[in-house]
Amino acid sequence: MKSCLVFLGPPGAGKGTFAEVLSADKGLPHVSTGDIFREEIKNATELGKQAKGYVDSGLLVPDSLVSDLVVGRLSRADCADGYILDGFPRTLPQADLLTEALRKLGRKLDAVVYFKASDATLMLRLTARLTCSHCGFVFNRVTAPPKTEGVCDNCGQRTLCHRPDDSPETARRRLEVYARETAPLVGYYREAGLLLEVNSEQDRAVAAMDLKKVVGA
Ligand code: AMP
């Protein structure tokens, strides 16, 4: 199975959801830069204070604040045999930095899974998304609501919330930022022979099966 993975795709394509599925199934650490920033912001750490303005307004946190964080996380022992990087890299300089950092660590990337969906679907998903602030599990008010309103099916806490950066205005900005800064990575990794594709317009369960098929899980 391919186990050193980057999950690439626009906001709302399901990277976090599918990373959780594969992580639970295969025991791979799920490294989400967005989750790391949200945690740092919640705990009002120095990094959280520096990142907050960018995250809240749907802009990318500067590469200098993200890169050391990811390299540090990938150097840990639990990532030695595999990992799912969700939300990193998001710019070409970040991709180069990742290649170089992995080379120094003597580790490699097996594949980049690109989750595809149309802007219309992404806007619908983002603006109806409910995220558990306790365990990170993702629901959708319309297509995948929790069994009991306000309660997370996964951890049982009453901690479901609408992410502030999922408001229509900020979601639209995040899609624009994705198109400008991150979409070029699709060609970058295709050229490197690492790109695998999953159609995430489809039903969640079907897309999860496709994911397992393409990574050989
Ligand atoms: P996500 O949960 O992946 O949608 O990330 C939420 C927010 O965290 C993004 O809109 C950015 O502000 C910030 N962020 C996450 N990953 C990165 C990254 N690799 N580079 C810059 N900013 C990031």
Coordinates of N, CA and C and ligand atoms in Angstrom, one line a residue:
M1 N 0.8 -1.2 0.0 CA 0.0 0.0 0.0 C 0.9 1.3 0.0
K2 N 0.4 2.3 -0.7 CA 1.1 3.6 -0.6 C 0.7 4.2 0.7
S3 N 1.7 4.5 1.5 CA 1.4 5.0 2.9 C 2.0 6.4 3.2
C4 N 2.9 6.9 2.4 CA 3.4 8.3 2.6 C 2.6 9.2 1.6
L5 N 1.6 9.8 2.1 CA 0.6 10.5 1.2 C 0.4 11.9 1.5
V6 N 0.2 12.7 0.4 CA -0.3 14.1 0.5 C -1.7 14.0 0.0
F7 N -2.7 14.7 0.7 CA -4.0 14.9 0.2 C -4.2 16.3 -0.3
L8 N -4.5 16.4 -1.6 CA -4.5 17.7 -2.3 C -5.9 17.9 -2.8
G9 N -6.4 19.2 -2.8 CA -7.7 19.5 -3.3 C -8.2 20.7 -2.7
P10 N -9.3 21.3 -3.3 CA -9.9 22.5 -2.8 C -10.5 22.3 -1.4
P11 N -10.7 23.4 -0.7 CA -11.5 23.3 0.6 C -12.9 22.8 0.3
G12 N -13.3 21.8 1.1 CA -14.6 21.2 1.0 C -14.6 20.0 0.1
A13 N -13.4 19.6 -0.4 CA -13.4 18.4 -1.3 C -13.4 17.1 -0.4
G14 N -13.2 17.2 0.9 CA -13.3 16.1 1.8 C -11.9 15.5 2.2
K15 N -10.9 16.3 2.1 CA -9.5 15.8 2.4 C -9.5 15.3 3.9
G16 N -10.0 16.2 4.8 CA -10.0 15.9 6.2 C -10.8 14.6 6.5
T17 N -12.0 14.5 5.9 CA -12.9 13.4 6.2 C -12.3 12.1 5.7
F18 N -11.7 12.1 4.5 CA -11.1 10.9 3.9 C -9.8 10.6 4.6
A19 N -9.1 11.6 5.1 CA -7.9 11.3 5.9 C -8.2 10.6 7.2
E20 N -9.3 11.0 7.8 CA -9.8 10.3 9.0 C -10.1 8.9 8.8
V21 N -10.8 8.6 7.6 CA -11.2 7.3 7.3 C -10.0 6.4 7.1
L22 N -9.1 6.9 6.3 CA -7.9 6.0 6.0 C -7.0 5.9 7.2
S23 N -6.9 7.0 8.0 CA -6.1 6.9 9.2 C -6.6 5.9 10.2
A24 N -8.0 5.9 10.4 CA -8.6 4.9 11.3 C -8.4 3.5 10.8
D25 N -8.5 3.3 9.5 CA -8.4 2.0 8.9 C -7.0 1.5 8.9
K26 N -6.0 2.3 8.6 CA -4.6 1.9 8.4 C -3.6 2.3 9.5
G27 N -4.1 3.1 10.5 CA -3.2 3.5 11.6 C -2.2 4.5 11.1
L28 N -2.5 5.2 10.1 CA -1.5 6.3 9.6 C -1.8 7.6 10.4
P29 N -0.7 8.3 10.8 CA -1.0 9.6 11.4 C -1.6 10.6 10.4
H30 N -2.6 11.3 10.9 CA -3.3 12.3 10.0 C -2.7 13.6 10.5
V31 N -1.9 14.2 9.6 CA -1.3 15.5 9.9 C -2.0 16.6 9.1
S32 N -2.9 17.4 9.8 CA -3.7 18.4 9.2 C -3.2 19.8 9.6
T33 N -2.6 20.6 8.7 CA -2.1 21.9 9.1 C -3.2 22.8 9.6
G34 N -4.4 22.7 9.0 CA -5.6 23.5 9.4 C -5.9 23.1 10.8
D35 N -6.0 21.8 11.2 CA -6.3 21.4 12.6 C -5.3 21.9 13.5
I36 N -4.0 21.9 13.1 CA -2.9 22.4 14.0 C -3.1 23.9 14.3
F37 N -3.4 24.6 13.2 CA -3.6 26.1 13.4 C -4.8 26.3 14.3
R38 N -5.9 25.6 14.1 CA -7.1 25.8 14.9 C -6.9 25.6 16.3
E39 N -6.1 24.5 16.6 CA -5.7 24.2 18.0 C -4.9 25.3 18.6
E40 N -3.9 25.7 17.9 CA -3.0 26.8 18.4 C -3.8 28.1 18.6
I41 N -4.8 28.3 17.8 CA -5.6 29.6 17.9 C -6.4 29.4 19.2
K42 N -7.0 28.2 19.3 CA -7.9 27.9 20.5 C -7.1 28.1 21.8
N43 N -5.8 27.7 21.8 CA -5.0 27.8 23.0 C -4.2 29.1 23.1
A44 N -4.5 30.0 22.2 CA -3.9 31.3 22.1 C -2.4 31.3 22.3
T45 N -1.7 30.4 21.6 CA -0.2 30.3 21.6 C 0.3 31.4 20.8
E46 N 1.6 31.6 20.8 CA 2.3 32.6 20.0 C 2.0 32.3 18.5
L47 N 2.1 31.1 18.1 CA 1.9 30.7 16.7 C 0.4 31.0 16.4
G48 N -0.5 30.6 17.3 CA -1.9 30.8 17.1 C -2.3 32.3 16.9
K49 N -1.6 33.1 17.7 CA -1.9 34.6 17.6 C -1.4 35.1 16.2
Q50 N -0.3 34.6 15.7 CA 0.3 35.0 14.4 C -0.6 34.5 13.3
A51 N -1.2 33.3 13.4 CA -1.9 32.7 12.3 C -3.4 33.2 12.2
K52 N -3.9 33.6 13.4 CA -5.4 33.8 13.5 C -5.9 34.7 12.4
G53 N -5.3 35.9 12.1 CA -5.9 36.8 11.2 C -6.0 36.2 9.8
Y54 N -5.0 35.4 9.4 CA -5.0 34.8 8.1 C -6.1 33.7 8.0
V55 N -6.1 32.8 9.1 CA -7.1 31.7 9.0 C -8.5 32.3 9.0
D56 N -8.8 33.3 9.9 CA -10.1 33.8 10.0 C -10.6 34.4 8.7
S57 N -9.6 35.0 7.9 CA -10.1 35.7 6.7 C -9.9 34.8 5.5
G58 N -9.5 33.6 5.6 CA -9.5 32.7 4.5 C -8.2 32.8 3.7
L59 N -7.2 33.5 4.2 CA -5.9 33.6 3.5 C -4.9 32.6 4.0
L60 N -3.9 32.3 3.2 CA -2.9 31.4 3.6 C -2.0 32.0 4.6
V61 N -1.6 31.2 5.6 CA -0.6 31.6 6.6 C 0.7 31.6 5.9
P62 N 1.6 32.6 6.1 CA 2.9 32.7 5.4 C 3.7 31.4 5.5
D63 N 4.3 31.0 4.4 CA 5.1 29.8 4.4 C 6.0 29.6 5.6
S64 N 6.6 30.7 6.0 CA 7.6 30.7 7.0 C 7.0 30.1 8.4
L65 N 5.7 30.4 8.6 CA 5.1 29.9 9.8 C 4.6 28.4 9.7
V66 N 4.4 28.0 8.5 CA 3.9 26.6 8.3 C 5.0 25.6 8.2
S67 N 6.1 26.0 7.5 CA 7.0 25.0 7.1 C 7.7 24.2 8.2
D68 N 8.3 25.0 9.2 CA 9.0 24.4 10.3 C 8.0 23.4 11.1
L69 N 6.8 23.9 11.2 CA 5.8 23.1 11.9 C 5.6 21.7 11.3
V70 N 5.5 21.7 9.9 CA 5.3 20.4 9.2 C 6.6 19.6 9.3
V71 N 7.7 20.2 9.0 CA 9.0 19.4 9.1 C 9.1 18.8 10.4
G72 N 8.9 19.6 11.5 CA 9.0 19.1 12.9 C 8.1 17.9 13.1
R73 N 6.8 18.0 12.6 CA 5.9 16.9 12.8 C 6.2 15.7 12.0
L74 N 6.7 15.8 10.8 CA 7.1 14.7 10.0 C 8.4 14.0 10.5
S75 N 9.2 14.7 11.3 CA 10.4 14.1 11.8 C 10.1 13.1 13.0
R76 N 8.9 13.2 13.5 CA 8.5 12.4 14.7 C 8.4 10.9 14.3
A77 N 8.7 10.1 15.3 CA 8.8 8.6 15.0 C 7.5 8.0 14.4
D78 N 6.4 8.6 14.8 CA 5.1 7.9 14.3 C 4.9 8.1 12.8
C79 N 5.7 9.0 12.2 CA 5.6 9.2 10.7 C 6.6 8.4 9.9
A80 N 7.4 7.6 10.6 CA 8.5 6.9 9.9 C 8.0 6.0 8.8
D81 N 6.8 5.3 9.1 CA 6.4 4.3 8.1 C 5.2 4.8 7.3
G82 N 4.8 6.0 7.5 CA 3.7 6.6 6.7 C 3.0 7.7 7.4
Y83 N 2.2 8.5 6.6 CA 1.5 9.6 7.2 C 0.6 10.1 6.1
I84 N -0.4 10.9 6.5 CA -1.3 11.5 5.6 C -1.2 13.0 5.8
L85 N -0.6 13.7 4.9 CA -0.5 15.2 5.0 C -1.7 15.8 4.4
D86 N -2.5 16.5 5.2 CA -3.8 17.1 4.7 C -3.6 18.6 4.9
G87 N -3.6 19.2 3.7 CA -3.6 20.7 3.7 C -2.2 21.3 3.6
F88 N -1.2 20.4 3.3 CA 0.2 20.8 3.1 C 0.8 19.9 2.1
P89 N 1.5 20.3 1.0 CA 1.7 21.7 0.7 C 0.5 22.4 0.0
R90 N 0.5 23.7 0.1 CA -0.5 24.5 -0.5 C 0.0 25.6 -1.5
T91 N 1.4 25.6 -1.6 CA 2.0 26.6 -2.5 C 3.2 25.8 -3.2
L92 N 3.7 26.3 -4.3 CA 4.8 25.7 -4.9 C 6.1 25.7 -4.0
P93 N 6.4 26.9 -3.4 CA 7.5 26.8 -2.5 C 7.3 25.8 -1.3
Q94 N 6.1 25.6 -0.8 CA 5.9 24.6 0.2 C 6.2 23.2 -0.4
A95 N 5.8 23.0 -1.6 CA 6.0 21.7 -2.2 C 7.5 21.4 -2.4
D96 N 8.3 22.4 -2.8 CA 9.7 22.2 -2.9 C 10.3 22.0 -1.5
L97 N 9.8 22.7 -0.5 CA 10.4 22.5 0.8 C 10.1 21.1 1.3
L98 N 8.9 20.6 1.0 CA 8.6 19.3 1.5 C 9.5 18.2 0.8
T99 N 9.7 18.4 -0.5 CA 10.6 17.4 -1.2 C 12.0 17.4 -0.5
E100 N 12.5 18.6 -0.2 CA 13.8 18.8 0.3 C 13.9 18.2 1.8
A101 N 12.8 18.5 2.6 CA 12.8 18.0 4.0 C 12.7 16.5 4.0
L102 N 11.9 15.9 3.1 CA 11.8 14.5 3.1 C 13.1 13.8 2.7
R103 N 13.8 14.5 1.7 CA 15.1 14.0 1.3 C 16.1 13.9 2.4
K104 N 16.1 15.0 3.2 CA 17.0 15.1 4.3 C 16.7 14.1 5.4
L105 N 15.4 13.8 5.5 CA 15.0 12.8 6.6 C 15.2 11.3 6.0
G106 N 15.5 11.2 4.7 CA 15.6 9.9 4.1 C 14.3 9.3 3.9
R107 N 13.2 10.1 3.8 CA 11.9 9.6 3.6 C 11.4 10.0 2.3
K108 N 10.3 9.4 1.9 CA 9.8 9.8 0.5 C 8.3 9.9 0.5
L109 N 7.8 10.4 -0.6 CA 6.4 10.6 -0.8 C 6.0 9.4 -1.7
D110 N 4.9 8.6 -1.4 CA 4.5 7.6 -2.3 C 3.5 8.1 -3.3
A111 N 2.6 9.0 -2.9 CA 1.6 9.5 -3.8 C 0.9 10.7 -3.3
V112 N 0.4 11.5 -4.2 CA -0.4 12.7 -3.9 C -1.8 12.4 -4.4
V113 N -2.8 12.3 -3.5 CA -4.2 12.1 -3.9 C -4.9 13.4 -4.1
Y114 N -5.4 13.6 -5.3 CA -6.1 14.8 -5.7 C -7.6 14.6 -5.6
F115 N -8.3 15.3 -4.7 CA -9.8 15.1 -4.6 C -10.4 16.2 -5.4
K116 N -11.2 15.8 -6.4 CA -11.8 16.8 -7.3 C -13.3 17.0 -7.1
A117 N -13.7 18.3 -7.1 CA -15.1 18.6 -7.1 C -15.3 20.0 -7.7
S118 N -16.5 20.3 -8.2 CA -16.8 21.5 -8.8 C -17.0 22.6 -7.8
D119 N -16.8 23.9 -8.2 CA -16.9 25.0 -7.2 C -18.3 25.1 -6.6
A120 N -19.3 24.8 -7.5 CA -20.7 24.8 -7.0 C -20.9 23.8 -5.8
T121 N -20.4 22.6 -6.0 CA -20.5 21.6 -4.9 C -19.7 22.0 -3.7
L122 N -18.6 22.6 -3.9 CA -17.7 23.0 -2.8 C -18.4 24.1 -2.0
M123 N -19.0 25.1 -2.6 CA -19.6 26.2 -1.9 C -20.8 25.6 -1.1
L124 N -21.6 24.7 -1.7 CA -22.7 24.1 -1.0 C -22.2 23.3 0.3
R125 N -21.1 22.6 0.1 CA -20.6 21.8 1.2 C -20.0 22.7 2.3
L126 N -19.2 23.7 1.9 CA -18.6 24.5 2.9 C -19.6 25.3 3.8
T127 N -20.6 25.8 3.1 CA -21.5 26.7 3.8 C -22.5 25.9 4.7
A128 N -22.6 24.6 4.4 CA -23.5 23.7 5.2 C -22.7 22.8 6.2
R129 N -21.4 23.0 6.2 CA -20.5 22.1 7.0 C -20.6 22.4 8.5
L130 N -20.7 21.3 9.2 CA -20.6 21.3 10.7 C -19.4 20.6 11.1
T131 N -18.5 21.2 11.9 CA -17.3 20.5 12.3 C -17.3 20.3 13.8
C132 N -16.9 19.1 14.3 CA -16.8 18.9 15.7 C -15.5 19.6 16.2
S133 N -15.6 20.5 17.1 CA -14.4 21.2 17.6 C -13.7 20.3 18.6
H134 N -14.3 19.2 19.0 CA -13.6 18.3 20.0 C -12.7 17.3 19.2
C135 N -13.3 16.6 18.2 CA -12.6 15.5 17.5 C -12.3 15.8 16.1
G136 N -12.9 16.9 15.5 CA -12.6 17.2 14.1 C -13.5 16.5 13.1
F137 N -14.4 15.6 13.6 CA -15.3 14.9 12.6 C -16.2 16.0 11.9
V138 N -16.5 15.6 10.6 CA -17.2 16.6 9.8 C -18.6 16.1 9.4
F139 N -19.6 16.9 9.5 CA -20.9 16.6 9.1 C -21.4 17.7 8.1
N140 N -22.5 17.5 7.5 CA -23.1 18.5 6.6 C -24.6 18.6 7.0
R141 N -25.0 19.8 7.2 CA -26.4 20.0 7.6 C -27.4 19.4 6.7
V142 N -27.1 19.4 5.4 CA -28.0 18.9 4.4 C -27.8 17.5 4.0
T143 N -26.5 17.1 3.6 CA -26.3 15.8 3.1 C -25.9 14.7 4.1
A144 N -25.3 15.2 5.2 CA -24.8 14.2 6.2 C -24.9 14.7 7.6
P145 N -26.2 14.9 8.0 CA -26.4 15.5 9.4 C -26.1 14.5 10.5
P146 N -25.7 15.1 11.7 CA -25.5 14.1 12.8 C -26.9 13.5 13.2
K147 N -26.8 12.3 13.9 CA -28.0 11.6 14.3 C -28.8 12.5 15.2
T148 N -28.2 13.1 16.2 CA -28.9 14.0 17.1 C -28.3 15.4 16.9
E149 N -29.3 16.3 16.7 CA -28.8 17.7 16.4 C -27.8 18.2 17.4
G150 N -26.7 18.8 16.9 CA -25.7 19.4 17.8 C -24.8 18.5 18.5
V151 N -25.0 17.1 18.3 CA -24.2 16.2 19.0 C -23.3 15.4 18.0
C152 N -22.0 15.3 18.3 CA -21.1 14.6 17.4 C -21.3 13.1 17.5
D153 N -21.6 12.4 16.3 CA -21.8 10.9 16.3 C -20.5 10.2 16.7
N154 N -19.4 10.9 16.4 CA -18.1 10.2 16.6 C -17.6 10.2 18.0
C155 N -17.7 11.4 18.7 CA -17.2 11.4 20.1 C -18.2 11.7 21.1
G156 N -19.5 11.9 20.7 CA -20.6 12.1 21.7 C -20.7 13.4 22.3
Q157 N -19.7 14.4 22.0 CA -19.8 15.7 22.6 C -20.7 16.6 21.9
R158 N -21.2 17.6 22.7 CA -22.1 18.6 22.1 C -21.3 19.8 21.6
T159 N -20.4 19.5 20.6 CA -19.4 20.4 20.2 C -19.4 20.7 18.7
L160 N -20.6 20.5 18.1 CA -20.6 20.8 16.6 C -20.7 22.3 16.4
C161 N -19.9 22.8 15.5 CA -20.0 24.2 15.2 C -19.8 24.4 13.7
H162 N -20.2 25.6 13.2 CA -19.9 26.0 11.9 C -18.6 26.8 11.9
R163 N -17.6 26.4 11.2 CA -16.3 27.1 11.2 C -16.5 28.5 10.7
P164 N -15.9 29.5 11.4 CA -16.1 30.9 11.0 C -15.6 31.1 9.6
D165 N -14.6 30.3 9.1 CA -14.1 30.5 7.8 C -14.9 29.8 6.7
D166 N -16.0 29.1 7.2 CA -16.9 28.5 6.2 C -18.1 29.4 5.9
S167 N -18.1 30.7 6.3 CA -19.1 31.7 5.9 C -19.0 31.8 4.4
P168 N -20.1 32.2 3.8 CA -20.1 32.3 2.3 C -19.0 33.2 1.8
E169 N -18.8 34.3 2.4 CA -17.8 35.3 1.9 C -16.4 34.7 2.0
T170 N -16.1 34.1 3.2 CA -14.7 33.6 3.4 C -14.5 32.3 2.6
A171 N -15.6 31.5 2.5 CA -15.4 30.2 1.7 C -15.1 30.6 0.3
R172 N -15.8 31.6 -0.3 CA -15.5 32.0 -1.7 C -14.0 32.5 -1.8
R173 N -13.5 33.2 -0.8 CA -12.1 33.7 -0.8 C -11.2 32.5 -0.8
R174 N -11.5 31.5 0.0 CA -10.6 30.3 0.1 C -10.6 29.6 -1.2
L175 N -11.7 29.5 -1.9 CA -11.7 28.9 -3.2 C -10.8 29.7 -4.2
E176 N -10.9 31.0 -4.1 CA -10.1 31.8 -5.0 C -8.6 31.6 -4.7
V177 N -8.3 31.6 -3.4 CA -6.9 31.4 -3.0 C -6.4 30.0 -3.4
Y178 N -7.3 29.0 -3.3 CA -6.9 27.7 -3.8 C -6.6 27.7 -5.3
A179 N -7.4 28.4 -6.1 CA -7.2 28.4 -7.5 C -5.9 29.0 -7.9
R180 N -5.6 30.1 -7.2 CA -4.4 30.9 -7.5 C -3.1 30.2 -7.0
E181 N -3.2 29.8 -5.7 CA -1.9 29.3 -5.0 C -1.7 27.8 -5.1
T182 N -2.8 27.1 -4.9 CA -2.6 25.6 -4.7 C -2.8 24.8 -5.9
A183 N -3.8 25.2 -6.8 CA -4.1 24.4 -8.0 C -2.9 24.1 -8.9
P184 N -1.9 25.0 -9.0 CA -0.7 24.6 -9.8 C 0.0 23.3 -9.3
L185 N -0.3 22.9 -8.0 CA 0.4 21.7 -7.5 C -0.1 20.5 -8.2
V186 N -1.3 20.5 -8.8 CA -1.8 19.4 -9.5 C -0.9 19.0 -10.6
G187 N -0.5 20.0 -11.4 CA 0.4 19.8 -12.5 C 1.8 19.4 -12.1
Y188 N 2.2 20.0 -11.0 CA 3.6 19.8 -10.4 C 3.7 18.3 -10.0
Y189 N 2.7 17.8 -9.3 CA 2.8 16.4 -8.9 C 2.4 15.4 -10.0
R190 N 1.6 15.9 -11.0 CA 1.4 15.0 -12.1 C 2.7 14.7 -12.9
E191 N 3.4 15.8 -13.1 CA 4.7 15.7 -13.8 C 5.7 14.8 -13.1
A192 N 5.6 14.9 -11.7 CA 6.5 14.1 -10.9 C 6.0 12.6 -10.9
G193 N 4.9 12.3 -11.5 CA 4.4 10.9 -11.6 C 3.8 10.4 -10.3
L194 N 3.4 11.4 -9.4 CA 2.9 11.0 -8.1 C 1.4 11.1 -8.0
L195 N 0.7 11.8 -9.0 CA -0.7 12.1 -8.8 C -1.7 11.0 -9.0
L196 N -2.6 10.8 -8.0 CA -3.7 9.9 -8.1 C -5.0 10.7 -8.0
E197 N -6.0 10.3 -8.7 CA -7.2 11.2 -8.6 C -8.4 10.4 -8.0
V198 N -9.2 11.2 -7.2 CA -10.5 10.6 -6.7 C -11.6 11.7 -7.0
N199 N -12.7 11.2 -7.6 CA -13.8 12.1 -7.8 C -14.6 12.3 -6.6
S200 N -14.5 13.4 -5.9 CA -15.2 13.6 -4.6 C -16.5 14.2 -4.8
E201 N -17.0 14.3 -6.0 CA -18.4 14.7 -6.2 C -19.3 13.6 -5.8
Q202 N -18.8 12.4 -5.9 CA -19.7 11.2 -5.7 C -20.0 11.1 -4.2
D203 N -20.9 10.2 -3.9 CA -21.3 9.8 -2.6 C -20.0 9.6 -1.7
R204 N -20.0 10.0 -0.5 CA -18.9 9.8 0.4 C -18.3 8.4 0.5
A205 N -19.3 7.4 0.6 CA -18.8 6.0 0.8 C -18.2 5.5 -0.5
V206 N -18.7 6.0 -1.7 CA -18.1 5.5 -3.0 C -16.7 6.1 -3.1
A207 N -16.6 7.4 -2.8 CA -15.3 8.1 -2.9 C -14.3 7.5 -2.0
A208 N -14.7 7.1 -0.8 CA -13.8 6.4 0.2 C -13.3 5.1 -0.4
M209 N -14.2 4.4 -1.1 CA -13.8 3.1 -1.7 C -12.8 3.4 -2.8
D210 N -13.1 4.4 -3.6 CA -12.1 4.7 -4.7 C -10.7 5.1 -4.1
L211 N -10.8 5.8 -3.0 CA -9.5 6.2 -2.4 C -8.7 5.0 -2.0
K212 N -9.4 4.1 -1.3 CA -8.7 2.8 -0.9 C -8.1 2.1 -2.1
K213 N -8.9 2.1 -3.2 CA -8.5 1.4 -4.4 C -7.2 2.0 -4.9
V214 N -7.2 3.4 -5.1 CA -6.0 4.0 -5.7 C -4.8 3.9 -4.9
V215 N -4.9 3.9 -3.5 CA -3.7 3.8 -2.7 C -3.3 2.3 -2.4
G216 N -4.2 1.4 -2.8 CA -3.9 0.0 -2.6 C -4.1 -0.4 -1.2
A217 N -5.1 0.2 -0.5 CA -5.4 -0.2 0.9 C -6.4 -1.3 1.0
Ligands
AMP1 P1 -8.0 23.8 6.3 O1 -8.5 23.3 7.5 O2 -7.0 22.9 5.6 O3 -9.0 24.3 5.3 O4 -7.1 25.1 6.7 C1 -7.7 26.2 7.3 C2 -6.8 27.4 7.2 O5 -5.5 27.2 7.8 C3 -6.4 27.9 5.8 O6 -7.5 28.6 5.2 C4 -5.2 28.7 6.0 O7 -5.4 29.9 6.6 C5 -4.5 27.8 7.1 N1 -3.6 26.8 6.5 C6 -3.7 25.5 6.6 N2 -2.7 24.8 5.9 C7 -1.9 25.8 5.4 C8 -0.8 25.8 4.6 N3 -0.2 24.7 4.2 N4 -0.3 27.0 4.2 C9 -0.8 28.2 4.6 N5 -1.9 28.2 5.3 C10 -2.5 27.1 5.7

